[in-house]
PDB file of C-alpha atoms in Angstrom:
ATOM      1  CA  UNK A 228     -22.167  -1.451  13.483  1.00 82.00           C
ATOM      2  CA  UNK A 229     -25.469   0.211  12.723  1.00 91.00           C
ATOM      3  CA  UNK A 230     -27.204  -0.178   8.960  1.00 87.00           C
ATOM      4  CA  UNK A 231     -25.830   3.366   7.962  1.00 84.00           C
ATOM      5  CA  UNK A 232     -22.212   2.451   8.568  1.00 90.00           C
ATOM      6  CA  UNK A 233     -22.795  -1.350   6.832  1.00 93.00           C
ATOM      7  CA  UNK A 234     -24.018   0.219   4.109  1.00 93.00           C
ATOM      8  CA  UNK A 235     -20.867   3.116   4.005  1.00 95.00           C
ATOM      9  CA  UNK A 236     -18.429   0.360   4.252  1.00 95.00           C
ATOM     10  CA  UNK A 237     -20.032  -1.872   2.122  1.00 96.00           C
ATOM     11  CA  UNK A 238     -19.455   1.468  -0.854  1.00 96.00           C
ATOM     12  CA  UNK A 239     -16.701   1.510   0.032  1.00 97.00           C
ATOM     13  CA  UNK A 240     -15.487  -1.894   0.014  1.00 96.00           C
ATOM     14  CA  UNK A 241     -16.840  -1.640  -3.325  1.00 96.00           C
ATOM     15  CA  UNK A 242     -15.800   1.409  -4.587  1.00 96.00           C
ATOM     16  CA  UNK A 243     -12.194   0.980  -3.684  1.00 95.00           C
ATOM     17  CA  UNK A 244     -10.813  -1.144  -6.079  1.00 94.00           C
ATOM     18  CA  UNK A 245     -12.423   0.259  -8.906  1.00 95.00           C
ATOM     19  CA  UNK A 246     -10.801   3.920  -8.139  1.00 95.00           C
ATOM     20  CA  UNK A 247      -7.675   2.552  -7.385  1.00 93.00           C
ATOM     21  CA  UNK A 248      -7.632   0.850 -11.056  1.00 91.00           C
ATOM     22  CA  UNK A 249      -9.291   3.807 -12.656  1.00 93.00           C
ATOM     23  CA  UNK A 250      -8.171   6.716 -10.264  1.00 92.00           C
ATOM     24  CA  UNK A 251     -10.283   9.402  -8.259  1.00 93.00           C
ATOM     25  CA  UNK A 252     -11.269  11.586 -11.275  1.00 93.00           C
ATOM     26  CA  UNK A 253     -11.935   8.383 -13.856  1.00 94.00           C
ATOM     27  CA  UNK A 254     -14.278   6.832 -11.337  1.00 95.00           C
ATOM     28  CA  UNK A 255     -17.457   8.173 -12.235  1.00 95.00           C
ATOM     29  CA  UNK A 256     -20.724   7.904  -9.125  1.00 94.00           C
ATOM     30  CA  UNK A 257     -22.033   5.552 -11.950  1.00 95.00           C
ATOM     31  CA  UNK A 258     -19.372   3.179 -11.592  1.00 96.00           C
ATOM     32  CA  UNK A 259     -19.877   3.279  -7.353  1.00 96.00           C
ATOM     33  CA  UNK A 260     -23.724   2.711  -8.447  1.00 95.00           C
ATOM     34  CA  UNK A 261     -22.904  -0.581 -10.930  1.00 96.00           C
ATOM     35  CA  UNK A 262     -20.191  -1.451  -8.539  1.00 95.00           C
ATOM     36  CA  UNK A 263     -22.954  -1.512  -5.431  1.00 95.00           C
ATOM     37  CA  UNK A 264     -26.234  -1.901  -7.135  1.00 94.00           C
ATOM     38  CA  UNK A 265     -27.601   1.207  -5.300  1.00 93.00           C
ATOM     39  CA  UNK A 266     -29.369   3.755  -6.050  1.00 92.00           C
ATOM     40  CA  UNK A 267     -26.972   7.340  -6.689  1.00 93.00           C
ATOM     41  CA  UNK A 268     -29.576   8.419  -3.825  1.00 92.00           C
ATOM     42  CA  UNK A 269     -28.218   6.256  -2.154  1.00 92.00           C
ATOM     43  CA  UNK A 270     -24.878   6.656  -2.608  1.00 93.00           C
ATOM     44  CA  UNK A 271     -25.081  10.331  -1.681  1.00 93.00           C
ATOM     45  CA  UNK A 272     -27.408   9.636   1.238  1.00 92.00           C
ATOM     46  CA  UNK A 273     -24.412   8.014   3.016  1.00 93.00           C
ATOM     47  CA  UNK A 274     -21.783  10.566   1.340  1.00 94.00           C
ATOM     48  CA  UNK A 275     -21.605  13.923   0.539  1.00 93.00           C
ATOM     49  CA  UNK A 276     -19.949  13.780  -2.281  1.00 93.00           C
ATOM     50  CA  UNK A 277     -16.986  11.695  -4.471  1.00 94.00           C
ATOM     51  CA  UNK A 278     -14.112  13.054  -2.983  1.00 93.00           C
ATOM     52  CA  UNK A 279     -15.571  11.871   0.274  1.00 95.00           C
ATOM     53  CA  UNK A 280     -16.175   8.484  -0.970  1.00 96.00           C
ATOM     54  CA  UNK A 281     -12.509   8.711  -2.152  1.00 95.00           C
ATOM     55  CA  UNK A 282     -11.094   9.071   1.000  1.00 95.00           C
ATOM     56  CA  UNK A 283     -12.841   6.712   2.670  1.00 96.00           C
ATOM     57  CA  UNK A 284     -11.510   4.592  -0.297  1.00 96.00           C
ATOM     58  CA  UNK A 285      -7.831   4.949   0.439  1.00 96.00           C
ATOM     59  CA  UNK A 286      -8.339   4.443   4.147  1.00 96.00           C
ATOM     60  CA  UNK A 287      -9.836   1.114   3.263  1.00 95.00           C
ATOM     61  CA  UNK A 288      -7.059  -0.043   0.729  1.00 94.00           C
ATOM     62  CA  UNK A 289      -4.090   1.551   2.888  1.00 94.00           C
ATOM     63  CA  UNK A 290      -5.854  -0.511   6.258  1.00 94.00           C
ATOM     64  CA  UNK A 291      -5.872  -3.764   4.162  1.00 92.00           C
ATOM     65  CA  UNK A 292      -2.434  -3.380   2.585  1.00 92.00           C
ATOM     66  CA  UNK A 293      -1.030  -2.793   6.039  1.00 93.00           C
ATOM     67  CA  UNK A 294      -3.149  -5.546   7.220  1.00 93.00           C
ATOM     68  CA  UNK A 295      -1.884  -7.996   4.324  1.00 92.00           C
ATOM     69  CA  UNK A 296       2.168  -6.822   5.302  1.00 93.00           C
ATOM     70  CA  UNK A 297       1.233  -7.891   9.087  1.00 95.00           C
ATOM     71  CA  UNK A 298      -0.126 -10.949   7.533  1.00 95.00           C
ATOM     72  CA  UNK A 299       2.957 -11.600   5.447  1.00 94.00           C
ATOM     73  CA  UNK A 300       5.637 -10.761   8.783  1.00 96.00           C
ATOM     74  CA  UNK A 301       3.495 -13.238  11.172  1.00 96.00           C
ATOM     75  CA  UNK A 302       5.441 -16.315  10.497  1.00 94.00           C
ATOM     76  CA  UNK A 303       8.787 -14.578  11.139  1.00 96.00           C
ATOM     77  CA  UNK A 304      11.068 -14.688  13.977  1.00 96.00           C
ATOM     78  CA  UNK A 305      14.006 -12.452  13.355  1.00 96.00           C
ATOM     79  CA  UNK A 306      14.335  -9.064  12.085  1.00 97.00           C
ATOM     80  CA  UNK A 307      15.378 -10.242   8.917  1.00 96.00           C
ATOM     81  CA  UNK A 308      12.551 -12.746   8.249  1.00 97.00           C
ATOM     82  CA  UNK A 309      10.459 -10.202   8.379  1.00 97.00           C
ATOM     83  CA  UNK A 310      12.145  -8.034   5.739  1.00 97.00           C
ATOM     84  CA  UNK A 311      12.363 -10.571   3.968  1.00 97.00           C
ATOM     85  CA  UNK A 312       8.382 -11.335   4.110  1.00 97.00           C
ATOM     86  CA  UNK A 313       8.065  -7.583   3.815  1.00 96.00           C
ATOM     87  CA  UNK A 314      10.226  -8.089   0.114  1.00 96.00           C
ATOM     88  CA  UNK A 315       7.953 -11.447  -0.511  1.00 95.00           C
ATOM     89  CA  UNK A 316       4.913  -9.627  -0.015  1.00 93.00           C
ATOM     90  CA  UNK A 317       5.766  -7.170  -2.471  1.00 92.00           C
ATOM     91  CA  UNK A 318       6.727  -9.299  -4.982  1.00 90.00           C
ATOM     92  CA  UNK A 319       4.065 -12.022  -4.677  1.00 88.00           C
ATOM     93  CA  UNK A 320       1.365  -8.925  -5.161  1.00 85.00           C
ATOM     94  CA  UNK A 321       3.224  -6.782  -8.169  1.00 78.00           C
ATOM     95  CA  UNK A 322       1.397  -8.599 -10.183  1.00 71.00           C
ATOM     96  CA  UNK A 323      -1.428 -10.527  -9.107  1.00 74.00           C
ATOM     97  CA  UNK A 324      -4.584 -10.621 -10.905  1.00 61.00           C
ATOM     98  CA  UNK A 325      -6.755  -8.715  -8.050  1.00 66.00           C
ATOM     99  CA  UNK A 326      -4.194  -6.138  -7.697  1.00 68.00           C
ATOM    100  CA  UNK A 327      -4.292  -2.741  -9.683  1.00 70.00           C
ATOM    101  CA  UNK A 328      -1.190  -1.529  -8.117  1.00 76.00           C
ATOM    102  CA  UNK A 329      -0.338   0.139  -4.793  1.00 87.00           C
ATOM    103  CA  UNK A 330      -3.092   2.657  -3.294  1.00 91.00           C
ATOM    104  CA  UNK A 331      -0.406   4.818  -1.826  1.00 90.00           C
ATOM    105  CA  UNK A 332       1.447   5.171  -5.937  1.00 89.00           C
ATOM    106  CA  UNK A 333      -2.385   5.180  -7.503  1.00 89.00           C
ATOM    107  CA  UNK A 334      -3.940   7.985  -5.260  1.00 92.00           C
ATOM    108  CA  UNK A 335      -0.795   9.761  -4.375  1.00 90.00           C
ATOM    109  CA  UNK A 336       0.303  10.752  -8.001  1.00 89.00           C
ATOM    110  CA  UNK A 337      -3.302  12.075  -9.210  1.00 88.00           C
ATOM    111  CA  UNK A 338      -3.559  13.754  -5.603  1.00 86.00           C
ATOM    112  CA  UNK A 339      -0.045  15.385  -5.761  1.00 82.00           C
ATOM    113  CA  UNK A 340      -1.398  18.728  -7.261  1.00 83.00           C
ATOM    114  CA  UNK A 341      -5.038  18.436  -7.393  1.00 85.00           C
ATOM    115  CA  UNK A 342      -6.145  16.525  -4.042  1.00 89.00           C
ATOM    116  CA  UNK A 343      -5.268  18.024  -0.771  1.00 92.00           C
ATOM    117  CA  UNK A 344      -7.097  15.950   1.605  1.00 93.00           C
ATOM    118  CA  UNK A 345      -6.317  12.840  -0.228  1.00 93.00           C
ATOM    119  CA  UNK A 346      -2.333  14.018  -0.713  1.00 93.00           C
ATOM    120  CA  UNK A 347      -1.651  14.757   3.616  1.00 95.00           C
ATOM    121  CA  UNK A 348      -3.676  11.233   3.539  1.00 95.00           C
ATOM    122  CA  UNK A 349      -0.748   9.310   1.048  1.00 95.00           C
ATOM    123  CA  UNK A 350       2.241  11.024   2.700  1.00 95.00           C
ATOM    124  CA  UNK A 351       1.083   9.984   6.436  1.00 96.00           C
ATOM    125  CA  UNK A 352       0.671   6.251   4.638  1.00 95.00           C
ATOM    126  CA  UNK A 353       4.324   6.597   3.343  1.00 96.00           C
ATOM    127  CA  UNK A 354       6.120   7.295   6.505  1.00 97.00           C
ATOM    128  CA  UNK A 355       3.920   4.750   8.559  1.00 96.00           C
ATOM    129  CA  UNK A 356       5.619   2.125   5.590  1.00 96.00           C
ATOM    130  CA  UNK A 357       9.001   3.588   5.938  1.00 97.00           C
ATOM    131  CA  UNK A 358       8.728   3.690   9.312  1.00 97.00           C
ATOM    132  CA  UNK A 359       7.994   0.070   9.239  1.00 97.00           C
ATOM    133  CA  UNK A 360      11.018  -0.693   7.772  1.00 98.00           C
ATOM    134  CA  UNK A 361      12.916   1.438   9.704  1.00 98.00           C
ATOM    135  CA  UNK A 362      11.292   0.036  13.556  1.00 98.00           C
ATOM    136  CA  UNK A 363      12.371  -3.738  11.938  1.00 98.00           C
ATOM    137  CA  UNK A 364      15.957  -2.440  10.824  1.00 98.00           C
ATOM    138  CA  UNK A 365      16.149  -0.942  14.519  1.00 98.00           C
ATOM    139  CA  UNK A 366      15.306  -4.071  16.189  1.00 97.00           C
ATOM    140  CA  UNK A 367      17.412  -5.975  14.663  1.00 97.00           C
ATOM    141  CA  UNK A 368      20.432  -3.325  15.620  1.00 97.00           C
ATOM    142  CA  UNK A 369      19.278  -4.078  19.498  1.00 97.00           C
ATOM    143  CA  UNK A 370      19.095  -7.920  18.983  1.00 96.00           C
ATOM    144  CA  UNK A 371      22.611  -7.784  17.575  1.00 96.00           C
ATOM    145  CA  UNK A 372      21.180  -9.342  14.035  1.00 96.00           C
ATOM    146  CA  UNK A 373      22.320  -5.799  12.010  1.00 97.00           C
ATOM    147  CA  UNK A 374      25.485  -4.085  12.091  1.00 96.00           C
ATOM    148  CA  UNK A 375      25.242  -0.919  14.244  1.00 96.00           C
ATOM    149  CA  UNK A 376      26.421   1.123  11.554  1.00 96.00           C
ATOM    150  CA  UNK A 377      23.377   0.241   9.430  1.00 96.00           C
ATOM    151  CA  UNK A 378      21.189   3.377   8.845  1.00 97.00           C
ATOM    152  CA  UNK A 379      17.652   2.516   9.285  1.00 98.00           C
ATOM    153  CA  UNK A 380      15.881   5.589   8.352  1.00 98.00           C
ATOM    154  CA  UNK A 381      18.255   5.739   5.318  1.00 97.00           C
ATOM    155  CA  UNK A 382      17.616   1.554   4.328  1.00 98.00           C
ATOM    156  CA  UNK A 383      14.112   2.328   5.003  1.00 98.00           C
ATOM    157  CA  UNK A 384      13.498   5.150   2.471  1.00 98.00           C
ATOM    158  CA  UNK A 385      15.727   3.819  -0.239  1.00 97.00           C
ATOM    159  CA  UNK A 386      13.484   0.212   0.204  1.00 97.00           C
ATOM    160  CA  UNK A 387      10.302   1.882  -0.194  1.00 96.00           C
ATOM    161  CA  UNK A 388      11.596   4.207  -3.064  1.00 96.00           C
ATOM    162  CA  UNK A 389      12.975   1.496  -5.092  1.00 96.00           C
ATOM    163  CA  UNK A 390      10.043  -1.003  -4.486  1.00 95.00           C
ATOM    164  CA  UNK A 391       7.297   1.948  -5.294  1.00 93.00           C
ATOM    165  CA  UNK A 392       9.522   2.714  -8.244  1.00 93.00           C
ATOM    166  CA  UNK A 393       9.569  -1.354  -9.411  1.00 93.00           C
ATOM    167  CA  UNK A 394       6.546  -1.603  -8.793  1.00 90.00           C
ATOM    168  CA  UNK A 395       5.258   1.264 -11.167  1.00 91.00           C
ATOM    169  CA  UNK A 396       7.651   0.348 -14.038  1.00 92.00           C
ATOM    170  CA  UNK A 397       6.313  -3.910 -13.231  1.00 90.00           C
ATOM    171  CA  UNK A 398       2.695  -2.875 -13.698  1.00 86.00           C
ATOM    172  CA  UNK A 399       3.785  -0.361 -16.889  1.00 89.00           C
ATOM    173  CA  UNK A 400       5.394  -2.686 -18.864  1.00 91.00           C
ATOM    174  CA  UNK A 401       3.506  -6.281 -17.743  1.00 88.00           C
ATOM    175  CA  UNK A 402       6.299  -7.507 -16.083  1.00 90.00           C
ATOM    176  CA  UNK A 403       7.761  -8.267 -12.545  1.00 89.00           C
ATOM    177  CA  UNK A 404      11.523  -8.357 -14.031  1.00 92.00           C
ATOM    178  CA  UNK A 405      12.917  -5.280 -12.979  1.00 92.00           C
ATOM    179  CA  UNK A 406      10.682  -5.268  -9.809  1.00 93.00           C
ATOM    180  CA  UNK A 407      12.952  -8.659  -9.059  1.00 94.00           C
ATOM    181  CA  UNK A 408      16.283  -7.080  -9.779  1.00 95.00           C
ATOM    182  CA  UNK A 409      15.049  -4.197  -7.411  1.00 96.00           C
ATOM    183  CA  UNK A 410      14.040  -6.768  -4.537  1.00 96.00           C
ATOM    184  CA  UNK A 411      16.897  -9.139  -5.375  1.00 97.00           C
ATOM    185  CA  UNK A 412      19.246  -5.788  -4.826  1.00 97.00           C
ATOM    186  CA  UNK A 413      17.718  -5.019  -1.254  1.00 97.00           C
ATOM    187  CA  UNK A 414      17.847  -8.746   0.095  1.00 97.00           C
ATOM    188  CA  UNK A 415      21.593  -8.688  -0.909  1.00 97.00           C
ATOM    189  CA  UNK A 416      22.050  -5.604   1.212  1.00 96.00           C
ATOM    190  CA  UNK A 417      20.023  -6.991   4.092  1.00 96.00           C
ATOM    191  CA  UNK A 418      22.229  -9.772   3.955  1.00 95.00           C
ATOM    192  CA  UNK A 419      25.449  -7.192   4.175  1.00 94.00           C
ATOM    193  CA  UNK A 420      23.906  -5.993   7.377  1.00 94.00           C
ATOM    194  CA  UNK A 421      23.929  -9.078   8.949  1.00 92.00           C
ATOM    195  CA  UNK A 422      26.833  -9.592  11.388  1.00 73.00           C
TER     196      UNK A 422
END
């Protein structure tokens, strides 16, 4: 890696968090200068702008978040340890000090109607996740673990609906309750799938 792109990632790195707590248009270059300690010549020497810097940004959280889910699967041995790790993950993170909720929820609602680049960015990141669910639910079909008349690509989007959607109302109101109820509800249907 050459000084140029150790210095990009490093703003990045940086950056990341701070606009996924404060979003794309609260995140002022000041706050990537404080964040960094660099100069804003600096800053704009290795990017052309914010918005660039913002994409960049979601790359790196979405990369560590699926890098974190890997992390969370690697003990498992059957299909449905590694939902269930998948559901742990989740819930061990809703709330965790470090954590200012889920890149893909944080960039993908200010990006909806004002972000295009950022928007295609989120909605590639969401089917890689449901997809993820769905390639587990699959495998577990082949290894005779599921039902055959489970519907993966159905399980998968209704998973990552209702844990987006618990995990949004978790970090509104300060508490992981209804973000249990919500993974509670999907372990009990894993469990229906089993044979």
């Amino acid at each position: 890696m050459t000084k140029a792109e150790r210095t990009r990632h490093f703003i990045v790195e940086k950056a990341a968090p701070i606009i996924n707590k404060k979003g794309m248009a609260g995140t002022s270059i000041n706050d990537i200068v404080e964040a960094t300690c660099l100069t804003k010549g600096s800053v704009y020497g290795n990017f052309e702008s914010k918005d660039e810097i913002c994409l960049e940004a979601f790359d790196y959280l979405a990369k560590r978040v699926g890098a974190d889910m890997s992390q969370a699967m690697s003990r498992a041995t059957t299909n449905r340890e590694k939902l269930g790790a998948l559901l742990d993950y989740y819930i061990n993170n809703v709330m965790a000090e470090n954590n200012y909720g889920c890149p893909l929820m944080n960039f993908g609602i200010e990006a909806d109607d004002t972000n295009p680049a950022v928007k295609v960015k989120v909605n590639k990141a969401i089917l890689t996740t449901q997809s993820l669910f769905a390639r587990i639910v699959r495998a577990g079909i082949e290894t005779g673990e599921f039902k055959k008349t489970v519907d993966a690509d159905a399980f998968a989007i209704k998973a990552f609906a209702m844990i987006e959607g618990g995990m949004w109302i978790a970090r509104l109101q300060g508490s992981p309750k209804q973000m249990q109820v919500i993974i509670d509800s999907l372990r009990q249907e894993i469990n229906d799938y089993c044979q």
